Amino acid sequence: MLSKEAPIGVFDSGIGGLTVVREIMRQIPNEKIVYFGDTARVPYGSKSKETVTRFSRQIVHFLESHNVKTIVVACNTASAYALNELEKEIDIPIIGVVKPGAKAAFQTTKNGKIGVIATEATINSKIYSQYIKELSPDMTVIGKACPLFVPLVEEGLLQDPVTDEIARRYLTELIDLDIDTLILGCTHYPLIRSTVAKIMGEKVTLVNPAYETARELKEMLTAKGLLQMEAPGLGSNQYQFYVSDTTDKFIRFANSIIKYGILSAKQVNIEEY
Ligand code: DGL
């Protein structure tokens, strides 16, 4: 029997999933969170389906060892490649970021032309297109892999002429194809949202799957009677962060994304799970 008091498990290939954590903290502030960032094995976006699934399975086992009540796959690549498999293997609810993002884009578009920017793996999987076309086969979905965005964000070049130039090169073809909605299909991309918005212009609405995922998570927990209504007591260790590589860079980065004040993270050997 799952308990309301149990934490929510959230994972990503590294730091990008913190944009999802940030939304969960905002939308359902009473929840406890156990976050795992696979900083030793990032990036997932250039790896095979088999590898991403194996890594994701280990992380799910790790989160289950913390008795989480649900798992959020806060990584588009892992949602695209591993979620279907993982769903079959575990007893607790598990949600990814792709379906909520696809649904929001479908609800947003007026001209039926939706762009998706993401890692190579997510684009090659065609998962966004698949979900959107399930909602309506008339939609046109145009994917564009933007592999340099993740290292640019990880280097902290969020507002930088180099990022502007690279974004312009990636995005020009989407502008030419007259999309009116663009999915930020990688958890790092909300951090360069203003750059993308500037280049795409006012006529294009950006969809952030992190926001939509937190909304869907809240709905799901409410429907299952698992939403935590009371704030956890002082000293309850509400937010716990784990990574597979050293913690210093992660803590610095986490504090630049989340204003909560992350003082510590623990390194774990994820290969043991
Ligand atoms: N977090 C990943 C995603 O959302 C991007 C980083 C990576 O390639 O691992 O797809």
CSV table of C-alpha atoms in Angstrom, one decimal, residues 19-164:
chain,number,residue,atom,x,y,z
A,19,THR,CA,13.9,22.1,-14.2
A,20,VAL,CA,11.2,19.5,-13.6
A,21,VAL,CA,12.0,19.4,-9.8
A,22,ARG,CA,11.6,23.2,-9.8
A,23,GLU,CA,8.1,22.9,-11.2
A,24,ILE,CA,7.1,20.1,-8.8
A,25,MET,CA,8.3,22.2,-5.9
A,26,ARG,CA,6.2,25.1,-7.1
A,27,GLN,CA,3.1,23.2,-7.9
A,28,ILE,CA,3.0,20.7,-5.1
A,29,PRO,CA,5.2,22.2,-2.4
A,30,ASN,CA,4.3,19.7,0.4
A,31,GLU,CA,5.8,16.7,-1.4
A,32,LYS,CA,9.1,15.1,-0.5
A,33,ILE,CA,11.5,14.5,-3.4
A,34,VAL,CA,14.4,12.1,-4.0
A,35,TYR,CA,16.3,13.2,-7.1
A,36,PHE,CA,18.9,11.2,-8.9
A,37,GLY,CA,21.1,12.8,-11.6
A,38,ASP,CA,23.3,10.4,-13.5
A,39,THR,CA,26.1,12.9,-13.8
A,40,ALA,CA,28.8,10.2,-14.4
A,41,ARG,CA,27.1,8.8,-17.5
A,42,VAL,CA,25.5,12.0,-19.0
A,43,PRO,CA,24.7,12.5,-21.9
A,44,TYR,CA,22.0,10.0,-22.7
A,45,GLY,CA,21.0,11.9,-25.8
A,46,SER,CA,23.7,10.3,-28.0
A,47,LYS,CA,23.4,6.8,-26.6
A,48,SER,CA,21.5,3.7,-27.8
A,49,LYS,CA,18.1,2.7,-26.6
A,50,GLU,CA,19.6,-0.4,-24.9
A,51,THR,CA,22.1,1.6,-22.9
A,52,VAL,CA,19.6,4.3,-21.9
A,53,THR,CA,17.1,1.6,-20.8
A,54,ARG,CA,19.8,-0.2,-18.7
A,55,PHE,CA,20.9,3.0,-17.0
A,56,SER,CA,17.2,4.0,-16.3
A,57,ARG,CA,16.4,0.6,-14.9
A,58,GLN,CA,19.3,0.9,-12.4
A,59,ILE,CA,18.1,4.3,-11.3
A,60,VAL,CA,14.5,3.0,-10.9
A,61,HIS,CA,15.9,0.3,-8.6
A,62,PHE,CA,17.8,2.9,-6.6
A,63,LEU,CA,14.7,5.1,-6.2
A,64,GLU,CA,12.6,2.1,-5.3
A,65,SER,CA,15.1,1.4,-2.5
A,66,HIS,CA,14.0,4.8,-1.1
A,67,ASN,CA,10.4,3.6,-1.0
A,68,VAL,CA,9.1,6.3,-3.4
A,69,LYS,CA,5.4,6.4,-4.1
A,70,THR,CA,5.8,7.3,-7.8
A,71,ILE,CA,8.6,8.0,-10.3
A,72,VAL,CA,9.0,10.9,-12.7
A,73,VAL,CA,11.3,10.3,-15.6
A,74,ALA,CA,12.5,13.9,-15.9
A,75,CYS,CA,14.5,13.3,-19.0
A,76,ASN,CA,13.1,13.3,-22.5
A,77,THR,CA,15.6,10.8,-23.8
A,78,ALA,CA,14.9,8.3,-21.1
A,79,SER,CA,11.1,8.9,-21.5
A,80,ALA,CA,11.5,8.3,-25.2
A,81,TYR,CA,13.6,5.2,-24.9
A,82,ALA,CA,12.9,3.5,-21.6
A,83,LEU,CA,9.6,4.5,-20.2
A,84,ASN,CA,7.5,1.8,-21.9
A,85,GLU,CA,9.8,-1.0,-20.7
A,86,LEU,CA,10.0,0.4,-17.1
A,87,GLU,CA,6.2,0.7,-16.9
A,88,LYS,CA,5.9,-3.0,-17.3
A,89,GLU,CA,8.5,-3.8,-14.7
A,90,ILE,CA,7.4,-1.9,-11.7
A,91,ASP,CA,4.3,-1.7,-9.5
A,92,ILE,CA,4.3,2.0,-8.6
A,93,PRO,CA,3.1,4.7,-11.1
A,94,ILE,CA,5.7,6.1,-13.4
A,95,ILE,CA,5.3,9.1,-15.7
A,96,GLY,CA,7.6,10.7,-18.3
A,97,VAL,CA,7.9,14.2,-19.7
A,98,VAL,CA,7.1,13.5,-23.3
A,99,LYS,CA,3.3,12.7,-23.2
A,100,PRO,CA,2.4,15.8,-21.1
A,101,GLY,CA,4.5,18.0,-23.4
A,102,ALA,CA,2.9,16.5,-26.5
A,103,LYS,CA,-0.6,17.0,-25.1
A,104,ALA,CA,0.1,20.6,-24.2
A,105,ALA,CA,1.6,21.3,-27.7
A,106,PHE,CA,-1.5,19.8,-29.3
A,107,GLN,CA,-3.7,22.0,-27.2
A,108,THR,CA,-1.7,25.1,-28.0
A,109,THR,CA,-1.3,24.9,-31.8
A,110,LYS,CA,-3.7,26.8,-34.1
A,111,ASN,CA,-2.2,26.0,-37.5
A,112,GLY,CA,-1.4,22.4,-36.7
A,113,LYS,CA,2.4,22.8,-37.3
A,114,ILE,CA,4.4,21.9,-34.2
A,115,GLY,CA,8.2,21.9,-33.9
A,116,VAL,CA,10.2,19.8,-31.4
A,117,ILE,CA,13.7,20.6,-30.4
A,118,ALA,CA,15.5,17.8,-28.4
A,119,THR,CA,18.5,15.5,-28.3
A,120,GLU,CA,19.3,13.3,-31.3
A,121,ALA,CA,17.9,10.2,-29.5
A,122,THR,CA,14.6,11.9,-28.7
A,123,ILE,CA,14.2,13.2,-32.3
A,124,ASN,CA,15.2,9.8,-33.8
A,125,SER,CA,12.7,8.0,-31.6
A,126,LYS,CA,9.9,10.2,-33.2
A,127,ILE,CA,8.1,9.8,-29.9
A,128,TYR,CA,6.7,13.4,-29.9
A,129,SER,CA,5.3,13.0,-33.4
A,130,GLN,CA,3.8,9.6,-32.4
A,131,TYR,CA,1.9,11.0,-29.4
A,132,ILE,CA,0.8,14.1,-31.2
A,133,LYS,CA,-0.5,12.2,-34.2
A,134,GLU,CA,-2.4,9.8,-31.8
A,135,LEU,CA,-4.2,13.0,-30.6
A,136,SER,CA,-4.9,14.1,-34.2
A,137,PRO,CA,-3.3,12.5,-37.4
A,138,ASP,CA,-3.7,15.9,-39.2
A,139,MET,CA,-0.9,17.5,-37.2
A,140,THR,CA,2.5,18.2,-38.8
A,141,VAL,CA,5.4,17.6,-36.4
A,142,ILE,CA,8.9,18.8,-37.3
A,143,GLY,CA,11.8,17.6,-35.2
A,144,LYS,CA,15.2,19.2,-35.0
A,145,ALA,CA,18.1,17.8,-32.9
A,146,CYS,CA,20.1,20.5,-31.2
A,147,PRO,CA,23.0,18.5,-29.7
A,148,LEU,CA,25.1,21.6,-28.8
A,149,PHE,CA,22.5,23.0,-26.5
A,150,VAL,CA,23.2,20.6,-23.6
A,151,PRO,CA,26.9,21.3,-23.3
A,152,LEU,CA,26.2,25.1,-23.7
A,153,VAL,CA,23.8,24.9,-20.8
A,154,GLU,CA,26.1,22.8,-18.7
A,155,GLU,CA,28.9,25.4,-19.3
A,156,GLY,CA,26.5,28.0,-18.0
A,157,LEU,CA,26.3,29.9,-21.3
A,158,LEU,CA,22.7,30.7,-20.8
A,159,GLN,CA,22.8,34.3,-22.1
A,160,ASP,CA,25.7,34.4,-24.5
A,161,PRO,CA,26.5,35.4,-28.1
A,162,VAL,CA,27.8,31.8,-28.8
A,163,THR,CA,24.5,30.3,-27.7
A,164,ASP,CA,22.6,32.9,-29.7
